Short mmCIF file of C-alpha atoms and ligand atoms in Angstrom, two decimals:
data_model
loop_
_atom_site.label_atom_id
_atom_site.label_comp_id
_atom_site.label_asym_id
_atom_site.label_seq_id
_atom_site.Cartn_x
_atom_site.Cartn_y
_atom_site.Cartn_z
CA MET A 198 85.75 125.93 109.03
CA ALA A 199 86.40 122.25 109.13
CA ILE A 200 89.29 121.10 106.72
CA GLN A 201 87.99 120.02 103.43
CA ALA A 202 89.57 117.58 100.85
CA PRO A 203 91.80 119.54 98.34
CA LYS A 204 90.06 121.06 95.29
CA GLY A 205 89.77 118.44 92.49
CA THR A 206 89.92 115.41 94.77
CA THR A 207 87.08 113.19 95.84
CA ASP A 208 86.74 110.82 98.75
CA LEU A 209 85.64 107.40 97.57
CA LEU A 210 83.10 106.77 100.35
CA PRO A 211 82.09 103.06 100.99
CA ARG A 212 79.51 103.08 98.16
CA GLU A 213 81.97 104.58 95.67
CA SER A 214 84.82 102.53 96.93
CA ARG A 215 82.80 99.37 96.37
CA ILE A 216 82.05 100.52 92.83
CA TRP A 217 85.72 101.26 92.21
CA ASP A 218 86.59 97.82 93.42
CA HIS A 219 83.94 96.27 91.14
CA PHE A 220 85.28 98.38 88.28
CA LYS A 221 88.82 97.22 88.71
CA ARG A 222 87.79 93.57 89.15
CA THR A 223 85.66 93.72 85.99
CA ALA A 224 88.47 95.38 84.00
CA PHE A 225 91.10 92.88 85.21
CA GLY A 226 88.72 90.08 84.59
CA VAL A 227 88.35 91.08 81.01
CA PHE A 228 92.00 91.91 80.44
CA SER A 229 93.37 88.75 82.04
CA ARG A 230 91.55 86.77 79.33
CA TYR A 231 93.89 88.53 76.84
CA GLY A 232 96.94 87.44 78.93
CA TYR A 233 97.37 90.62 80.91
CA GLU A 234 99.00 90.41 84.35
CA PRO A 235 98.81 93.06 87.16
CA ILE A 236 101.60 95.49 87.98
CA GLU A 237 101.82 98.28 90.59
CA THR A 238 104.30 101.00 90.30
CA PRO A 239 105.06 103.84 92.73
CA ILE A 240 102.59 106.77 92.78
CA PHE A 241 105.63 109.11 92.43
CA GLU A 242 108.61 108.93 90.12
CA GLN A 243 111.51 110.93 89.24
CA THR A 244 110.24 114.04 87.48
CA GLU A 245 112.76 113.26 84.70
CA LEU A 246 110.86 110.19 83.71
CA PHE A 247 107.78 112.17 82.83
CA VAL A 248 109.69 114.92 81.14
CA ARG A 249 111.57 112.50 78.93
CA GLY A 250 108.65 110.06 78.39
CA ILE A 251 105.58 112.21 78.10
CA GLY A 252 107.33 115.30 76.59
CA GLU A 253 108.33 118.60 78.00
CA ALA A 254 106.09 120.62 75.60
CA THR A 255 102.91 118.62 76.53
CA ASP A 256 100.34 120.28 78.77
CA VAL A 257 100.56 117.45 81.27
CA VAL A 258 104.25 117.97 81.88
CA SER A 259 104.51 121.75 81.31
CA LYS A 260 101.54 122.76 83.39
CA GLU A 261 99.80 119.96 85.28
CA MET A 262 102.44 118.06 87.24
CA PHE A 263 102.42 118.03 91.00
CA SER A 264 106.14 117.95 91.78
CA THR A 265 107.96 117.83 95.05
CA ILE A 266 111.34 117.45 96.67
CA THR A 267 112.14 116.25 100.18
CA GLY A 268 112.37 118.64 103.15
CA GLU A 269 116.15 118.84 103.21
CA ASN A 270 116.44 119.54 99.53
CA LEU A 271 113.56 122.08 99.79
CA LYS A 272 115.74 123.91 102.27
CA THR A 273 118.79 123.84 99.92
CA LEU A 274 116.71 125.03 97.13
CA LEU A 275 115.07 127.95 99.13
CA GLY A 276 118.64 128.85 100.15
CA GLY A 277 119.69 129.28 96.58
CA GLY A 278 121.52 125.92 96.50
CA HIS A 279 121.39 123.29 93.69
CA VAL A 280 119.26 120.10 94.00
CA LYS A 281 120.22 117.06 91.85
CA SER A 282 117.70 116.21 89.15
CA ASN A 283 117.22 112.72 90.68
CA SER A 284 115.91 114.38 93.89
CA ARG A 285 112.93 115.98 92.06
CA PHE A 286 109.84 113.91 92.05
CA SER A 287 106.44 114.20 90.62
CA LEU A 288 103.19 112.43 91.38
CA ARG A 289 102.36 110.26 88.37
CA PRO A 290 100.05 112.07 85.93
CA GLU A 291 99.48 108.81 83.97
CA GLY A 292 100.58 105.20 84.16
CA THR A 293 102.39 104.38 80.93
CA ALA A 294 105.82 106.07 81.59
CA SER A 295 106.04 104.33 84.99
CA VAL A 296 105.17 100.86 83.65
CA VAL A 297 107.63 101.25 80.79
CA ARG A 298 110.27 102.30 83.29
CA ALA A 299 109.57 99.24 85.38
CA VAL A 300 109.69 96.97 82.30
CA ALA A 301 113.17 98.49 81.45
CA GLN A 302 114.45 98.30 85.02
CA HIS A 303 113.43 94.68 85.57
CA ASN A 304 114.15 93.46 82.10
CA LEU A 305 110.72 92.14 81.62
CA VAL A 306 111.08 91.92 77.83
CA THR A 307 114.04 89.88 76.62
CA PRO A 308 115.22 89.71 73.00
CA GLY A 309 113.08 87.08 71.33
CA GLY A 310 110.95 86.66 74.40
CA VAL A 311 107.20 87.05 74.54
CA PRO A 312 105.71 90.51 74.92
CA ALA A 313 105.02 91.77 78.52
CA LYS A 314 101.31 92.37 78.94
CA LEU A 315 100.64 94.39 82.04
CA MET A 316 97.54 95.89 83.58
CA TYR A 317 97.27 98.42 86.42
CA ALA A 318 94.70 100.51 88.31
CA GLY A 319 95.14 103.47 90.63
CA PRO A 320 95.17 107.23 91.19
CA MET A 321 96.71 109.72 88.73
CA PHE A 322 97.38 113.38 89.43
CA ARG A 323 97.11 116.41 87.22
CA ALA A 324 96.79 120.01 88.30
CA GLU A 325 94.03 120.74 85.86
CA ASN A 326 91.19 123.35 85.95
CA VAL A 327 88.65 121.50 87.85
CA GLN A 328 85.21 120.88 86.39
CA LYS A 329 82.83 117.96 86.14
CA GLY A 330 84.67 115.00 84.85
CA ARG A 331 88.02 116.79 85.24
CA GLN A 332 89.71 116.24 88.60
CA ARG A 333 93.16 116.77 90.03
CA GLN A 334 93.28 113.31 91.43
CA PHE A 335 91.35 110.62 89.37
CA ASN A 336 91.54 106.95 89.00
CA GLN A 337 92.57 105.10 85.87
CA VAL A 338 92.68 101.45 84.88
CA GLY A 339 95.11 100.74 82.05
CA ILE A 340 97.15 98.22 80.15
CA GLU A 341 100.53 98.28 78.44
CA CYS A 342 101.88 95.68 75.98
CA LEU A 343 105.62 95.82 75.32
CA GLY A 344 107.64 93.80 72.82
CA SER A 345 105.34 93.54 69.73
CA VAL A 346 104.98 95.72 66.62
CA ASP A 347 102.17 93.39 65.31
CA PRO A 348 99.03 95.46 64.38
CA ALA A 349 97.00 92.63 65.87
CA ILE A 350 98.20 93.71 69.26
CA ASP A 351 96.65 97.14 68.60
CA ALA A 352 93.34 95.76 67.42
CA GLU A 353 93.22 93.25 70.34
CA ALA A 354 93.76 96.10 72.83
CA ILE A 355 90.86 98.14 71.23
CA ILE A 356 88.53 95.11 71.16
CA MET A 357 89.43 94.42 74.87
CA LEU A 358 88.69 97.99 75.66
CA MET A 359 85.28 97.89 73.95
CA ARG A 360 84.52 94.52 75.67
CA PHE A 361 85.19 96.13 79.08
CA TYR A 362 82.82 99.11 78.34
CA HIS A 363 80.15 96.52 77.37
CA LYS A 364 80.72 94.38 80.49
CA ILE A 365 80.66 97.29 82.91
CA GLY A 366 77.20 98.24 81.47
CA LEU A 367 77.85 101.08 78.96
CA LYS A 368 75.56 100.63 75.96
CA PRO A 369 77.63 100.40 72.68
CA GLU A 370 75.25 102.79 70.84
CA THR A 371 76.14 105.59 73.35
CA LEU A 372 79.93 105.31 72.59
CA ARG A 373 82.03 106.23 69.69
CA LEU A 374 85.47 104.83 68.94
CA LEU A 375 87.85 107.18 67.06
CA ILE A 376 91.04 105.93 65.55
CA ASN A 377 93.94 107.52 63.63
CA SER A 378 97.55 106.88 62.83
CA MET A 379 100.17 109.36 64.03
CA GLY A 380 102.90 108.02 61.79
CA CYS A 381 106.40 107.12 62.90
CA GLU A 382 109.81 108.73 63.29
CA LYS A 383 110.22 108.46 59.49
CA CYS A 384 107.12 110.23 58.30
CA ARG A 385 106.00 112.35 61.30
CA PRO A 386 108.72 114.89 61.54
CA ALA A 387 107.90 116.18 57.93
CA TYR A 388 104.28 116.36 58.82
CA ARG A 389 104.87 118.07 62.08
CA ASP A 390 106.87 120.71 60.14
CA ALA A 391 104.03 121.04 57.65
CA VAL A 392 101.47 121.74 60.42
CA ALA A 393 104.00 124.21 62.13
CA HIS A 394 104.27 126.10 58.78
CA PHE A 395 100.44 126.01 58.42
CA LEU A 396 100.14 127.47 61.85
CA LEU A 397 102.52 130.22 61.13
CA ASP A 398 100.91 131.02 57.77
CA HIS A 399 97.60 131.46 59.62
CA GLU A 400 99.10 133.25 62.74
CA SER A 401 96.62 136.20 62.50
CA GLU A 402 93.58 133.92 62.71
CA LEU A 403 94.77 131.63 65.56
CA CYS A 404 94.87 132.15 69.34
CA GLU A 405 98.11 132.91 71.01
CA GLU A 406 98.51 129.41 72.37
CA CYS A 407 98.12 127.81 68.97
CA VAL A 408 100.74 130.20 67.46
CA SER A 409 103.18 129.34 70.22
CA ARG A 410 102.36 125.62 69.60
CA ALA A 411 103.84 126.05 66.10
CA HIS A 412 107.25 126.15 67.84
CA THR A 413 106.66 123.56 70.55
CA ASN A 414 103.91 121.04 69.87
CA PRO A 415 102.13 121.95 66.53
CA LEU A 416 99.81 118.88 66.43
CA ARG A 417 98.14 120.03 69.68
CA ALA A 418 96.55 122.90 67.74
CA PHE A 419 93.96 120.13 66.50
CA ASP A 420 92.74 119.97 70.08
CA CYS A 421 92.15 123.72 70.57
CA LYS A 422 88.51 124.34 71.61
CA LYS A 423 88.38 127.89 70.32
CA GLU A 424 85.98 128.27 67.44
CA ASN A 425 88.44 130.47 65.27
CA CYS A 426 91.21 127.86 65.57
CA ARG A 427 88.88 125.03 64.91
CA GLU A 428 87.78 126.70 61.64
CA VAL A 429 91.33 127.28 60.62
CA MET A 430 92.44 123.68 61.55
CA LYS A 431 89.74 122.28 59.22
CA ASN A 432 92.10 123.08 56.29
CA ALA A 433 95.31 121.95 58.00
CA PRO A 434 97.35 119.13 56.46
CA LEU A 435 96.26 115.79 57.62
CA ILE A 436 98.64 113.02 58.83
CA ILE A 437 96.76 110.41 56.76
CA ASP A 438 98.13 112.10 53.62
CA ALA A 439 101.69 112.03 55.02
CA LEU A 440 101.92 108.43 56.28
CA CYS A 441 104.89 106.37 54.94
CA GLU A 442 104.19 103.01 53.45
CA GLU A 443 104.90 101.01 56.49
CA CYS A 444 102.62 103.19 58.62
CA LYS A 445 99.94 102.99 55.91
CA ASP A 446 100.14 99.14 56.00
CA HIS A 447 100.06 99.02 59.80
CA TYR A 448 97.02 101.25 59.89
CA ALA A 449 95.22 99.27 57.25
CA ALA A 450 95.96 96.01 59.16
CA VAL A 451 94.61 97.42 62.43
CA LYS A 452 91.38 98.36 60.66
CA GLY A 453 91.17 95.07 58.96
CA TYR A 454 91.31 93.22 62.30
CA LEU A 455 88.71 95.57 63.78
CA ASP A 456 86.43 94.97 60.76
CA GLU A 457 86.83 91.18 61.18
CA ALA A 458 85.86 91.56 64.85
CA GLY A 459 82.84 93.62 64.01
CA ILE A 460 84.13 96.70 65.99
CA ALA A 461 82.64 99.95 64.59
CA TYR A 462 85.08 102.86 64.52
CA ILE A 463 85.28 106.33 63.12
CA GLU A 464 88.50 107.34 61.42
CA ASP A 465 89.36 110.81 62.70
CA PRO A 466 92.57 112.16 61.02
CA THR A 467 92.59 115.04 63.53
CA LEU A 468 92.94 112.75 66.57
CA VAL A 469 96.30 113.55 68.00
CA ARG A 470 95.98 112.91 71.78
CA GLY A 471 97.82 114.97 74.29
CA LEU A 472 101.05 113.06 74.99
CA ASP A 473 104.12 113.16 72.79
CA TYR A 474 105.01 109.54 72.96
CA TYR A 475 102.35 108.13 70.60
CA THR A 476 103.46 106.60 67.23
CA ARG A 477 101.19 104.98 64.58
CA THR A 478 97.84 103.76 66.08
CA VAL A 479 95.97 106.23 68.39
CA PHE A 480 92.40 105.76 69.62
CA GLU A 481 89.88 107.31 71.89
CA VAL A 482 86.43 106.37 73.15
CA GLN A 483 83.96 109.12 73.67
CA VAL A 484 80.49 109.24 75.08
CA VAL A 485 78.24 110.55 72.23
CA GLU A 486 75.98 112.70 74.41
CA GLY A 487 75.62 114.37 77.75
CA MET A 488 79.20 114.66 78.91
CA GLY A 489 80.14 118.06 77.35
CA ALA A 490 83.80 118.61 76.70
CA GLN A 491 84.85 115.85 79.12
CA ASN A 492 83.45 113.13 76.86
CA ALA A 493 86.52 110.97 76.48
CA ILE A 494 86.29 107.99 78.77
CA GLY A 495 89.41 106.17 77.59
CA GLY A 496 92.13 106.10 75.00
CA GLY A 497 95.55 105.13 74.10
CA GLY A 498 97.86 104.08 71.27
CA ARG A 499 101.15 102.80 70.09
CA TYR A 500 104.44 104.22 71.55
CA ASP A 501 107.25 102.39 69.70
CA LYS A 502 110.02 105.00 70.89
CA LEU A 503 109.00 105.44 74.46
CA MET A 504 111.24 102.71 75.88
CA GLU A 505 114.29 104.29 74.33
CA GLU A 506 113.29 107.82 75.59
CA VAL A 507 113.33 106.58 79.09
CA GLY A 508 116.72 104.83 78.63
CA GLY A 509 115.71 101.15 77.93
CA ASN A 510 116.42 98.89 74.96
CA PRO A 511 114.42 99.70 71.86
CA THR A 512 111.12 97.90 72.45
CA PRO A 513 107.72 98.69 70.77
CA GLY A 514 104.78 99.19 72.98
CA LEU A 515 101.00 99.94 73.06
CA GLY A 516 98.65 100.86 75.82
CA PHE A 517 95.50 102.56 76.95
CA ALA A 518 93.98 104.07 80.03
CA LEU A 519 90.41 104.57 80.92
CA GLY A 520 89.06 107.03 83.52
CA PHE A 521 86.88 105.58 86.36
CA GLU A 522 85.16 108.75 87.37
CA ARG A 523 84.13 109.67 83.76
CA CYS A 524 82.90 106.08 83.15
CA ILE A 525 80.74 106.30 86.19
CA LEU A 526 79.33 109.69 85.08
CA ALA A 527 78.50 108.11 81.68
CA LEU A 528 76.80 105.03 83.34
CA GLU A 529 74.78 107.27 85.68
CA ALA A 530 73.75 109.50 82.69
CA GLN A 531 72.43 106.24 81.06
CA GLY A 532 70.38 105.63 84.25
CA PHE A 533 72.57 102.68 85.13
CA GLN A 534 71.93 101.67 88.81
CA PHE A 535 74.59 99.94 90.83
CA ASP A 536 73.22 97.21 93.02
CA GLU A 537 72.94 98.18 96.57
CA ALA A 538 75.60 96.06 98.14
CA ARG A 539 74.84 93.71 100.81
CA VAL A 540 77.78 94.00 103.05
CA LEU A 541 76.34 92.05 105.95
CA GLU A 542 74.79 88.55 105.50
CA CYS A 543 73.30 88.27 108.87
CA TYR A 544 72.50 90.32 112.02
CA VAL A 545 72.01 89.09 115.56
CA ALA A 546 69.26 91.06 117.41
CA CYS A 547 68.88 90.92 121.09
CA VAL A 548 65.36 91.00 122.65
CA ASP A 549 66.84 91.90 126.05
CA PRO A 550 70.30 93.27 127.04
CA ALA A 551 70.53 90.37 129.44
CA VAL A 552 71.30 87.98 126.49
CA LYS A 553 74.06 90.24 124.94
CA PRO A 554 76.92 87.83 126.00
CA GLN A 555 75.31 84.92 124.25
CA ALA A 556 74.32 87.05 121.27
CA PHE A 557 77.96 88.33 121.12
CA MET A 558 79.26 84.80 121.00
CA LEU A 559 76.74 83.80 118.25
CA VAL A 560 78.06 86.83 116.26
CA GLN A 561 81.61 85.63 116.60
CA ARG A 562 80.60 81.97 115.60
CA LEU A 563 78.85 83.31 112.50
CA ARG A 564 81.85 85.31 111.55
CA ASP A 565 84.37 82.43 112.18
CA ALA A 566 82.02 80.38 109.98
CA GLY A 567 82.59 82.94 107.14
CA PHE A 568 79.50 85.01 107.31
CA ALA A 569 79.66 88.87 107.50
CA THR A 570 77.65 89.61 110.71
CA ASP A 571 77.04 92.48 113.00
CA MET A 572 74.95 93.35 116.01
CA ASP A 573 73.73 96.42 117.93
CA HIS A 574 76.20 98.17 120.16
CA GLN A 575 74.00 101.21 121.02
CA GLY A 576 71.36 99.58 123.23
CA LYS A 577 68.70 99.90 120.55
CA SER A 578 65.19 98.44 120.99
CA LEU A 579 64.34 95.25 119.04
CA LYS A 580 62.33 97.16 116.61
CA ALA A 581 65.19 99.65 116.00
CA GLN A 582 67.59 96.71 115.57
CA PHE A 583 65.33 95.28 112.85
CA LYS A 584 65.24 98.73 111.30
CA VAL A 585 69.00 98.84 111.15
CA ALA A 586 69.29 95.39 109.53
CA GLY A 587 66.51 96.30 107.00
CA LYS A 588 68.37 99.50 106.06
CA GLN A 589 71.41 97.50 105.39
CA HIS A 590 69.61 94.98 103.38
CA VAL A 591 70.64 92.05 105.57
CA PRO A 592 68.98 88.93 104.41
CA TYR A 593 68.91 86.96 107.74
CA VAL A 594 68.26 88.24 111.33
CA PHE A 595 68.81 85.91 114.24
CA VAL A 596 66.85 86.94 117.22
CA LEU A 597 67.94 85.87 120.64
CA GLY A 598 65.92 86.52 123.88
CA PRO A 599 65.65 85.12 127.36
CA ASP A 600 62.78 82.84 126.37
CA GLU A 601 64.57 81.56 123.31
CA LEU A 602 67.74 80.95 125.40
CA ALA A 603 65.77 79.05 128.07
CA ALA A 604 64.36 76.88 125.27
CA GLY A 605 67.72 76.40 123.67
CA SER A 606 66.53 78.01 120.51
CA VAL A 607 67.08 81.01 118.30
CA THR A 608 64.58 82.61 115.80
CA CYS A 609 65.89 83.20 112.35
CA ARG A 610 64.04 85.68 110.20
CA ASN A 611 64.37 85.56 106.42
CA MET A 612 64.12 89.39 105.56
CA ASP A 613 63.40 88.86 101.94
CA ALA A 614 60.75 86.11 102.38
CA HIS A 615 59.30 87.74 105.54
CA ASP A 616 59.14 84.41 107.44
CA GLU A 617 60.63 82.95 110.43
CA VAL A 618 62.01 79.61 111.59
CA THR A 619 62.94 78.43 115.05
CA LEU A 620 66.38 76.97 115.13
CA ASN A 621 68.03 74.68 117.70
CA LEU A 622 70.84 76.69 119.23
CA GLU A 623 73.05 73.69 119.94
CA LYS A 624 72.59 72.42 116.30
CA LEU A 625 73.21 75.81 115.02
CA THR A 626 76.53 76.19 117.01
CA LYS A 627 77.65 72.77 115.74
CA ALA A 628 76.81 73.63 112.07
CA LEU A 629 78.71 76.89 112.48
CA GLU A 630 81.73 75.22 114.04
CA GLN A 631 81.70 72.66 111.22
CA ALA A 632 81.50 75.41 108.59
CA ALA A 633 84.48 77.17 110.34
CA LEU A 634 86.54 74.14 109.83
CA THR A 635 86.07 73.70 106.15
CA ASP A 636 87.92 75.70 103.42
CA GLU A 637 84.96 75.69 101.05
CA PRO A 638 82.47 78.45 101.65
CA THR A 639 79.22 77.27 103.24
CA ALA A 640 75.85 78.61 102.18
CA LEU A 641 73.95 80.22 105.10
CA GLY A 642 70.77 78.56 103.88
CA ASP A 643 72.43 75.23 104.48
CA VAL A 644 73.53 76.13 107.95
CA ILE A 645 69.94 77.19 108.66
CA THR A 646 68.40 73.97 107.26
CA GLN A 647 70.82 71.83 109.31
CA SER A 648 69.84 73.64 112.48
CA SER A 649 66.04 73.56 112.23
P1 LIG B 730 94.79 110.27 79.17
O1 LIG B 730 95.84 109.59 80.10
O2 LIG B 730 94.88 111.79 79.11
O3 LIG B 730 94.78 109.57 77.85
O4 LIG B 730 93.37 109.99 79.77
C1 LIG B 730 92.75 108.69 79.78
C2 LIG B 730 91.50 108.76 80.45
O5 LIG B 730 91.58 109.22 81.80
C3 LIG B 730 90.50 109.88 79.76
O6 LIG B 730 89.87 109.30 78.63
C4 LIG B 730 89.62 110.16 80.95
O7 LIG B 730 88.57 109.24 80.99
C5 LIG B 730 90.55 109.98 82.18
N1 LIG B 730 91.06 111.35 82.59
C6 LIG B 730 92.14 111.95 82.12
N2 LIG B 730 92.28 113.15 82.76
C7 LIG B 730 91.34 113.20 83.72
C8 LIG B 730 91.03 114.13 84.77
N3 LIG B 730 91.72 115.24 84.97
N4 LIG B 730 89.89 113.88 85.55
C9 LIG B 730 89.16 112.73 85.37
N5 LIG B 730 89.49 111.80 84.42
C10 LIG B 730 90.50 111.99 83.64
#
């Protein structure tokens, strides 16, 4: 059998690739209005970064990382030898730890300096159980803001995220924004212990995994999908009742800004999110209907201790990531149609193979003048060439034949208007040469008018 792409990965074919490009450009367009600048970090990092940053007990780190070592080290390891921890690498399961590492490494936040506002887009890797909306390689767009504890930054990021969904075409009434506060290093440990005790008190009613979570990551029990566990967790202590005064004030201020901005949200005191690094504000955007369990299309929160975890100077931070594939599924479920892209602006059709050299040169001139152009290279009939151009939604077809050449002309068919004009070939050549010399893009319509 022919080799297939690995399970849980998808090829972004030209159509999907164009949509991904549009998605990134739309997101970066929105985020840059809030002062965010692009950053690209490596696709793999030292495994240690994710272990320390995301947390060893999280599902992502304990079960889902694709980790690797180089060939030489693999031999050493298989031979029973020891491999240094900095020789173990993992494909990034998310973007935050890498960006925070880069900010620390390059000193992008200086004491008293302005916050670093960074945005990224690219593939992430998690060895998950594959299902619709849950892949092993998926694309995320995200932002990170480092260097401010101001609750306005949290609210601003949430507003920006909701603006993006609107801009990409997701109807606001189809989404719900959940928010919560996870507390800080002062109030969370006691709460964590309270949840751990609660889990152990209800050991007999919970699944094995939730019982083991009591010792490793008790808050994750709120995310268990099993009906029994969900019932039990309804009576678990809530973080909202355990927040310290500072966390309460911070949370109230975030909500105040969201209210001012007219952003609707649902307070969900059980929203804990899967990664260990969150402190205070957390949020998640879900699609209300039709996406099953994979209904989260984006989320994030504050992580005021992460920088220290990865060895940098204490620096507060906040970020979010949104999933490309799930957003597209949500858009498609709403009946959203992406415009069929017009890749080619013109097509040069040959009436007879004898004029191919001249047609070939016209194609080059059109391209040099800035117009995406193509022609037939399979010896197709004129009718078939028009069919190809029509299928590709090409707006203009230039037709060149022996008669046209003899008359020094070329026919230009406007495929949308279904009409034709005869152009003077010499004038067209001159107009195209002129267009090739200017930096400003020229409209094809102007070139055609000048050549008729
Ligand atoms: P997270 O990094 O887990 O907070 O995820 C942020 C967003 O990325 C989610 O809301 C999803 O839209 C998307 N996402 C996370 N994991 C996957 C996955 N395995 N497959 C597809 N999308 C994902």
